[in-house]
Amino acid sequence: MIEALVVAGVYLTLYANKGGAVVQVAALLVLLCAAIYAVLTRRMKPIATSVTEIVMYVAGSVSIIQSMFNDDLMASSIAFVLGLISMSVICRSLPLGRLLDLGAAIAFLNVITTLAIERSNVVRSLSVSVGANGLERFTPLENHPDLSGFIFGSGAILLLRCALLTDRRAVRIGCISAALASWLFILAASARSSLIATGVAAFVALLFELRHHKILSLKWLSVEFLIGAIAGAFLWEKIAKYLTAMLELDSGTRGVGSGGSGRFGYWARGLHAFVSDPMIFALGGGFRSSGSDQIGFSTESSYITILLDNGIFIGGMIILLFWSAPLRGLLMNPARARHTSPLLFFSSFMTFAIVESTFNRYLLAVGNPASLMTLLLLMSFSFAAASAWETAPAQPENWYLAGVNATKREQT
């Protein structure tokens, strides 16, 4: 029951931009119900408070205090804290491996929903359709193209993890197909930051997490190289021409010489606003105080947003928690065991999130599936890391590291 409620709550946020505040509130209430159910059925484990948990609650508490002087920010601060409360209970009730499995289920539902509702729109966007306002980028369920890239890019990583760990062929085929569809959605949205983040995450996965997996054997690498060479020889010019048009690489507003689509200028304005006000520099302005409706422009970076909202001390700690997670995830398992570990692709997932968030402002939020899953997994990982450290890092049987799929694989 708790797992179904978690899936339902996170999945509902896919409709947040289309359904408005009602959907966002409903999603948080569903997650709160999952937490209450876990407490009533005594599934919550007695795990000590983690550093990540403390930092997030301090950030939420300070934001609520600040929102008392700005009514427009009160709802966002309360929503964030309610989300944290639910996550604290959920992460003590479900192991990290299982939450990663649930993330794949949510990603699959997102893909199926998008195909069912937006099929004609994705085809039109992939055909490089240009309207009166320029390239028609894919905006499924009224989500911004960049947010769509974040949702489907992060979801594709969880789907591939499920495909590698599962022993069921039908599940493997379904997950791989959904991951491929996710990448098509990213391309249709022309979400270039998500494509860059996917490339960096793939580098981490191949170099550190799949080094000893059979898909990187000489045989498979030879086959993959041969297929790539043949495709490149016959289709290189067409592919290059298509991607140049699809990603607007020659555009004056989004092209190579556009200053990161104008982001460099926004980053400079955001940093100036941060350092020019001593109160903002020290404590921030509270959650969503850096919104364009508040400061007159978009920060276009999660890290500038976090600093403006939380200040140098709390905001800096939040950023450090995200940035350190991929490395800490790799250190929790020996290299030869990573491809069968419940933590498979956790580091890749977090790498994707922190790279993508350099160009977009969705990292610390509870209003969309990708941000919710990222925060949920980060908090869950903080418990897993503490538990593994206290009970001996070399024991993958540790309850908090145990995932259903990985456990089955170990038993076989």
Coordinates of C-alpha atoms in Angstrom, one line a residue:
M1 CA 0.0 0.0 0.0
I2 CA 2.7 2.5 0.9
E3 CA 4.5 1.8 -2.3
A4 CA 1.4 2.4 -4.4
L5 CA 0.8 5.7 -2.6
V6 CA 4.4 6.8 -3.2
V7 CA 4.0 6.0 -6.9
A8 CA 0.7 7.8 -7.1
G9 CA 1.9 10.9 -5.2
V10 CA 5.0 11.4 -7.3
Y11 CA 3.2 10.6 -10.6
L12 CA 0.5 13.2 -9.9
T13 CA 3.0 16.0 -10.1
L14 CA 3.4 15.3 -13.8
Y15 CA 0.1 17.1 -14.1
A16 CA 1.1 20.0 -11.8
N17 CA 1.4 22.7 -14.5
K18 CA -1.8 21.6 -16.2
G19 CA -3.8 21.1 -13.1
G20 CA -2.4 23.9 -11.0
A21 CA -2.2 24.2 -7.2
V22 CA -5.0 21.6 -6.7
V23 CA -2.9 18.8 -8.3
Q24 CA 0.2 19.9 -6.3
V25 CA -1.7 19.8 -3.0
A26 CA -3.3 16.5 -3.9
A27 CA 0.1 15.0 -4.7
L28 CA 1.6 16.1 -1.3
L29 CA -1.5 14.8 0.5
V30 CA -1.1 11.4 -1.1
L31 CA 2.6 11.3 0.0
L32 CA 1.4 12.3 3.5
C33 CA -1.1 9.5 3.5
A34 CA 1.8 7.1 2.6
A35 CA 3.7 8.4 5.6
I36 CA 0.7 8.1 7.9
Y37 CA 0.1 4.5 6.7
A38 CA 3.7 3.6 7.3
V39 CA 3.5 4.9 10.9
L40 CA 0.2 3.2 11.6
T41 CA 1.4 -0.2 10.2
R42 CA 4.7 0.2 12.1
R43 CA 6.8 0.0 9.0
M44 CA 8.9 3.0 9.9
K45 CA 12.4 1.9 11.1
P46 CA 14.1 3.6 14.1
I47 CA 16.8 5.3 12.0
A48 CA 18.7 8.3 13.4
T49 CA 18.3 11.7 11.9
S50 CA 20.8 12.3 9.1
V51 CA 22.8 15.5 8.2
T52 CA 20.8 15.8 5.0
E53 CA 17.6 15.7 7.0
I54 CA 18.8 18.3 9.4
V55 CA 19.9 20.7 6.7
M56 CA 16.7 20.4 4.8
Y57 CA 14.5 21.0 7.9
V58 CA 16.6 24.0 8.9
A59 CA 16.2 25.4 5.4
G60 CA 12.4 24.8 5.5
S61 CA 12.0 26.3 9.0
V62 CA 14.0 29.5 8.1
S63 CA 11.9 29.8 5.0
I64 CA 8.7 29.6 6.9
I65 CA 9.9 32.4 9.3
Q66 CA 10.9 34.6 6.4
S67 CA 7.6 34.0 4.6
M68 CA 5.8 35.6 7.5
F69 CA 6.9 38.9 6.0
N70 CA 5.9 37.9 2.5
D71 CA 2.6 36.1 2.2
D72 CA 3.3 35.1 -1.4
L73 CA 6.0 32.7 -0.2
M74 CA 4.1 31.0 2.7
A75 CA 2.4 28.3 0.6
S76 CA 5.7 27.2 -1.0
S77 CA 7.5 27.0 2.4
I78 CA 4.7 25.0 4.0
A79 CA 4.5 22.6 1.0
F80 CA 8.3 22.0 1.1
V81 CA 8.2 21.2 4.9
L82 CA 5.2 18.9 4.5
G83 CA 7.0 17.1 1.7
L84 CA 10.0 16.7 3.9
I85 CA 8.0 15.2 6.7
S86 CA 6.5 12.7 4.4
M87 CA 9.9 11.8 2.9
S88 CA 11.4 11.4 6.4
V89 CA 8.8 8.7 7.1
I90 CA 8.8 7.1 3.7
C91 CA 12.6 6.8 3.6
R92 CA 12.6 5.1 7.0
S93 CA 10.0 2.6 5.7
L94 CA 11.3 1.6 2.3
P95 CA 15.0 0.7 1.4
L96 CA 16.9 2.8 -1.1
G97 CA 16.9 0.0 -3.6
R98 CA 13.2 -0.3 -3.5
L99 CA 12.7 3.5 -4.0
L100 CA 14.9 3.3 -7.1
D101 CA 12.6 0.5 -8.3
L102 CA 9.5 2.7 -7.7
G103 CA 11.2 5.6 -9.5
A104 CA 11.4 3.3 -12.6
A105 CA 7.7 2.5 -12.3
I106 CA 6.9 6.2 -12.1
A107 CA 9.1 7.0 -15.1
F108 CA 7.3 4.2 -17.1
L109 CA 3.9 5.7 -16.2
N110 CA 5.1 9.2 -17.3
V111 CA 6.2 7.8 -20.7
I112 CA 2.9 5.8 -21.2
T113 CA 0.8 8.9 -20.2
T114 CA 2.8 11.1 -22.6
L115 CA 2.4 8.7 -25.5
A116 CA -1.3 8.4 -24.8
I117 CA -2.0 12.1 -24.5
E118 CA 0.7 13.9 -26.5
R119 CA 1.5 11.4 -29.4
S120 CA 0.6 13.8 -32.2
N121 CA 2.5 16.7 -30.5
V122 CA 5.7 14.7 -30.1
V123 CA 5.6 13.7 -33.7
R124 CA 5.2 17.3 -34.8
S125 CA 8.0 18.5 -32.6
L126 CA 10.4 15.8 -33.8
S127 CA 9.7 16.9 -37.4
V128 CA 11.4 20.2 -36.7
S129 CA 8.2 22.2 -36.9
V130 CA 8.7 26.0 -36.9
G131 CA 5.9 28.3 -35.9
A132 CA 5.4 32.1 -35.6
N133 CA 7.5 32.0 -32.3
G134 CA 10.2 29.8 -33.7
L135 CA 10.9 26.1 -33.1
E136 CA 7.9 24.3 -31.6
R137 CA 9.4 22.6 -28.7
F138 CA 7.6 19.6 -27.0
T139 CA 5.7 20.7 -23.9
P140 CA 3.9 17.6 -22.6
L141 CA 1.0 18.3 -20.2
E142 CA 2.1 22.0 -20.4
N143 CA 5.4 21.3 -18.7
H144 CA 8.2 23.6 -19.9
P145 CA 10.6 22.0 -22.4
D146 CA 13.5 22.2 -20.0
L147 CA 11.5 20.7 -17.2
S148 CA 10.3 17.9 -19.5
G149 CA 14.0 17.2 -20.3
F150 CA 14.7 16.9 -16.5
I151 CA 11.7 14.6 -16.0
F152 CA 12.4 12.2 -18.8
G153 CA 16.2 12.3 -18.6
S154 CA 16.2 11.3 -15.0
G155 CA 13.5 8.8 -15.6
A156 CA 15.4 7.1 -18.4
I157 CA 18.3 6.4 -16.0
L158 CA 16.0 4.7 -13.5
L159 CA 14.4 2.7 -16.4
L160 CA 17.8 1.4 -17.6
R161 CA 18.7 0.5 -14.0
C162 CA 15.5 -1.7 -13.8
A163 CA 16.3 -3.2 -17.2
L164 CA 19.8 -4.3 -16.0
L165 CA 18.7 -5.7 -12.6
T166 CA 15.4 -7.4 -13.5
D167 CA 15.3 -11.1 -14.4
R168 CA 12.0 -10.8 -16.3
R169 CA 12.4 -10.4 -20.1
A170 CA 9.1 -8.5 -20.5
V171 CA 10.1 -6.0 -17.9
R172 CA 13.5 -5.5 -19.5
I173 CA 12.0 -4.9 -22.9
G174 CA 9.4 -2.5 -21.5
C175 CA 12.0 -0.5 -19.6
I176 CA 14.4 -0.2 -22.5
S177 CA 11.6 0.9 -24.8
A178 CA 10.4 3.5 -22.3
A179 CA 14.0 4.8 -21.9
L180 CA 14.3 5.2 -25.7
A181 CA 11.0 7.0 -25.8
S182 CA 12.2 9.3 -23.0
W183 CA 15.2 10.3 -25.0
L184 CA 13.0 11.0 -28.0
F185 CA 10.9 13.3 -25.7
I186 CA 14.1 15.1 -24.7
L187 CA 15.0 15.6 -28.3
A188 CA 11.5 16.8 -29.2
A189 CA 11.7 19.3 -26.3
S190 CA 15.1 20.5 -27.6
A191 CA 16.2 20.2 -24.0
R192 CA 19.9 20.6 -24.7
S193 CA 20.9 20.9 -21.0
S194 CA 19.3 17.5 -20.4
L195 CA 21.2 16.0 -23.4
I196 CA 24.5 17.3 -22.0
A197 CA 23.6 15.9 -18.5
T198 CA 22.7 12.6 -20.1
G199 CA 26.1 12.4 -21.7
V200 CA 27.9 13.2 -18.5
A201 CA 25.8 10.6 -16.5
A202 CA 26.5 8.0 -19.2
F203 CA 30.2 8.7 -18.8
V204 CA 30.0 8.1 -15.1
A205 CA 27.9 4.9 -15.6
L206 CA 30.2 3.4 -18.1
L207 CA 33.5 4.3 -16.4
F208 CA 32.6 3.7 -12.8
E209 CA 29.3 1.7 -12.4
L210 CA 29.4 -0.8 -15.4
R211 CA 33.1 -1.4 -15.7
H212 CA 32.7 -5.1 -14.9
H213 CA 29.4 -5.6 -16.6
K214 CA 29.3 -8.0 -19.6
I215 CA 27.9 -5.2 -21.9
L216 CA 31.4 -3.6 -21.7
S217 CA 33.1 -6.8 -22.8
L218 CA 35.3 -6.8 -25.9
K219 CA 32.6 -8.7 -27.8
W220 CA 29.8 -6.2 -27.1
L221 CA 32.1 -3.2 -27.5
S222 CA 33.1 -4.4 -30.9
V223 CA 29.5 -5.0 -32.0
E224 CA 28.5 -1.5 -30.7
F225 CA 31.4 0.2 -32.4
L226 CA 30.7 -1.6 -35.7
I227 CA 27.0 -0.5 -35.7
G228 CA 28.0 3.0 -34.8
A229 CA 30.6 3.2 -37.6
I230 CA 28.2 1.9 -40.2
A231 CA 25.4 4.3 -39.1
G232 CA 27.9 7.2 -39.1
A233 CA 29.3 6.4 -42.5
F234 CA 25.9 6.4 -44.2
L235 CA 23.8 8.8 -42.1
W236 CA 26.3 11.3 -40.6
E237 CA 25.4 14.3 -42.8
K238 CA 21.7 13.8 -42.3
I239 CA 22.0 13.3 -38.6
A240 CA 24.2 16.4 -38.2
K241 CA 21.8 18.5 -40.3
Y242 CA 18.8 17.2 -38.3
L243 CA 20.4 17.8 -34.9
T244 CA 21.6 21.3 -35.9
A245 CA 18.0 22.2 -36.8
M246 CA 16.4 20.3 -33.9
L247 CA 18.7 21.8 -31.3
E248 CA 18.8 25.3 -33.0
L249 CA 22.6 25.3 -32.9
D250 CA 22.7 28.1 -35.5
S251 CA 20.0 30.2 -33.9
G252 CA 20.8 33.7 -32.8
T253 CA 18.9 33.3 -29.5
R254 CA 19.8 29.7 -28.7
G255 CA 22.8 29.0 -30.8
V256 CA 26.5 28.5 -29.9
G257 CA 27.1 32.2 -29.7
S258 CA 24.0 33.2 -27.7
G259 CA 25.7 33.2 -24.3
G260 CA 24.0 30.0 -23.2
S261 CA 20.6 31.2 -24.6
G262 CA 21.1 34.3 -22.5
R263 CA 21.8 32.4 -19.4
F264 CA 25.2 33.9 -18.8
G265 CA 23.6 37.3 -18.4
Y266 CA 20.9 36.0 -16.0
W267 CA 23.6 34.2 -13.9
A268 CA 25.5 37.5 -13.6
R269 CA 22.3 39.3 -12.5
G270 CA 21.5 36.5 -10.0
L271 CA 24.9 36.5 -8.4
H272 CA 24.9 40.3 -8.2
A273 CA 21.5 40.2 -6.4
F274 CA 23.0 37.6 -4.1
V275 CA 26.1 39.5 -3.0
S276 CA 24.6 43.0 -3.0
D277 CA 22.1 42.3 -0.1
P278 CA 23.7 41.3 3.2
M279 CA 20.5 39.7 4.4
I280 CA 20.0 37.7 1.3
F281 CA 23.7 36.7 1.3
A282 CA 23.5 35.4 4.9
L283 CA 20.0 33.9 5.2
G284 CA 18.4 34.1 1.7
G285 CA 14.9 35.3 1.0
G286 CA 12.9 32.0 1.5
F287 CA 11.7 29.4 -0.9
R288 CA 10.6 30.9 -4.3
S289 CA 11.8 34.3 -3.3
S290 CA 14.1 34.1 -6.4
G291 CA 11.2 33.6 -8.8
S292 CA 10.9 35.9 -11.7
D293 CA 7.7 37.4 -10.3
Q294 CA 9.7 38.4 -7.2
I295 CA 13.1 39.6 -8.6
G296 CA 12.1 40.4 -12.2
F297 CA 14.1 37.8 -14.0
S298 CA 14.8 34.1 -14.1
T299 CA 18.0 32.8 -12.5
E300 CA 18.2 29.9 -15.0
S301 CA 20.3 27.9 -12.5
S302 CA 19.4 25.8 -9.5
Y303 CA 22.5 26.8 -7.7
I304 CA 21.9 30.5 -7.9
T305 CA 18.3 29.9 -7.0
I306 CA 19.3 27.8 -3.9
L307 CA 21.7 30.5 -2.8
L308 CA 19.2 33.4 -3.2
D309 CA 16.5 31.4 -1.4
N310 CA 18.7 30.0 1.5
G311 CA 21.8 32.1 1.8
I312 CA 25.5 31.2 1.7
F313 CA 25.5 29.0 4.7
I314 CA 22.4 26.8 4.4
G315 CA 22.3 27.1 0.6
G316 CA 26.0 26.1 0.4
M317 CA 25.4 23.1 2.5
I318 CA 22.5 22.0 0.4
I319 CA 24.5 22.3 -2.8
L320 CA 27.4 20.4 -1.2
L321 CA 25.0 17.5 -0.2
F322 CA 23.9 17.2 -3.8
W323 CA 27.4 17.5 -5.3
S324 CA 28.9 14.9 -2.9
A325 CA 26.2 12.3 -3.4
P326 CA 27.6 10.7 -6.6
L327 CA 31.1 10.2 -5.2
R328 CA 29.8 8.9 -1.9
G329 CA 27.5 6.5 -3.8
L330 CA 30.4 5.0 -5.7
L331 CA 32.5 4.7 -2.5
M332 CA 29.8 2.6 -0.8
N333 CA 30.4 -0.4 -3.1
P334 CA 33.6 -2.0 -4.4
A335 CA 34.1 -1.5 -8.2
R336 CA 33.5 -5.1 -9.1
A337 CA 30.2 -5.2 -7.2
R338 CA 28.6 -2.0 -8.5
H339 CA 26.8 -3.4 -11.5
T340 CA 24.8 -5.8 -9.3
S341 CA 24.4 -3.5 -6.3
P342 CA 21.0 -2.0 -5.3
L343 CA 22.8 1.4 -5.7
L344 CA 23.4 0.8 -9.4
F345 CA 23.0 4.1 -11.3
F346 CA 22.3 6.1 -8.1
S347 CA 25.5 8.0 -8.8
S348 CA 24.6 8.4 -12.5
F349 CA 21.2 9.7 -11.5
M350 CA 22.5 12.3 -9.1
T351 CA 25.2 13.3 -11.7
F352 CA 22.5 13.9 -14.2
A353 CA 20.5 16.0 -11.7
I354 CA 23.5 18.2 -10.7
V355 CA 24.7 18.8 -14.2
E356 CA 21.3 19.5 -15.6
S357 CA 20.6 21.9 -12.7
T358 CA 23.5 24.1 -13.7
F359 CA 21.2 25.3 -16.6
N360 CA 17.8 25.0 -15.0
R361 CA 16.2 25.8 -11.6
Y362 CA 14.3 22.7 -10.7
L363 CA 16.7 20.9 -8.4
L364 CA 15.3 21.7 -4.9
A365 CA 11.5 21.5 -5.4
V366 CA 8.5 19.2 -4.7
G367 CA 6.3 20.2 -7.6
N368 CA 7.4 17.8 -10.3
P369 CA 8.3 14.1 -10.5
A370 CA 12.1 14.6 -11.2
S371 CA 12.6 17.0 -8.3
L372 CA 10.6 14.9 -5.9
M373 CA 12.5 11.7 -6.8
T374 CA 15.8 13.5 -6.6
L375 CA 15.1 14.8 -3.1
L376 CA 13.5 11.5 -2.0
L377 CA 16.6 9.5 -3.2
L378 CA 19.0 12.0 -1.6
M379 CA 17.4 11.7 1.8
S380 CA 17.1 8.0 1.5
F381 CA 20.8 7.7 0.5
S382 CA 21.8 9.8 3.6
F383 CA 20.2 7.0 5.8
A384 CA 21.7 4.3 3.7
A385 CA 25.2 5.8 3.9
A386 CA 25.0 6.2 7.7
S387 CA 23.6 2.7 8.1
A388 CA 26.3 1.2 6.0
W389 CA 29.0 3.1 7.7
E390 CA 27.8 2.0 11.2
T391 CA 27.3 -1.7 10.3
A392 CA 30.4 -2.2 8.0
P393 CA 30.4 -1.0 4.4
A394 CA 31.2 -4.4 2.9
Q395 CA 27.8 -5.9 3.8
P396 CA 25.3 -5.5 1.0
E397 CA 22.8 -7.5 3.0
N398 CA 22.3 -4.4 5.2
W399 CA 18.5 -3.8 5.3
Y400 CA 18.7 -0.3 4.0
L401 CA 20.8 -1.2 1.0
A402 CA 18.7 -4.2 0.1
G403 CA 16.6 -3.8 -3.1
V404 CA 14.1 -6.4 -4.3
N405 CA 15.6 -6.9 -7.7
A406 CA 19.2 -7.0 -6.5
T407 CA 18.3 -9.4 -3.7
K408 CA 16.8 -11.8 -6.2
R409 CA 19.9 -11.6 -8.4
E410 CA 22.1 -12.4 -5.4
Q411 CA 20.0 -15.4 -4.4
T412 CA 20.3 -16.9 -8.0

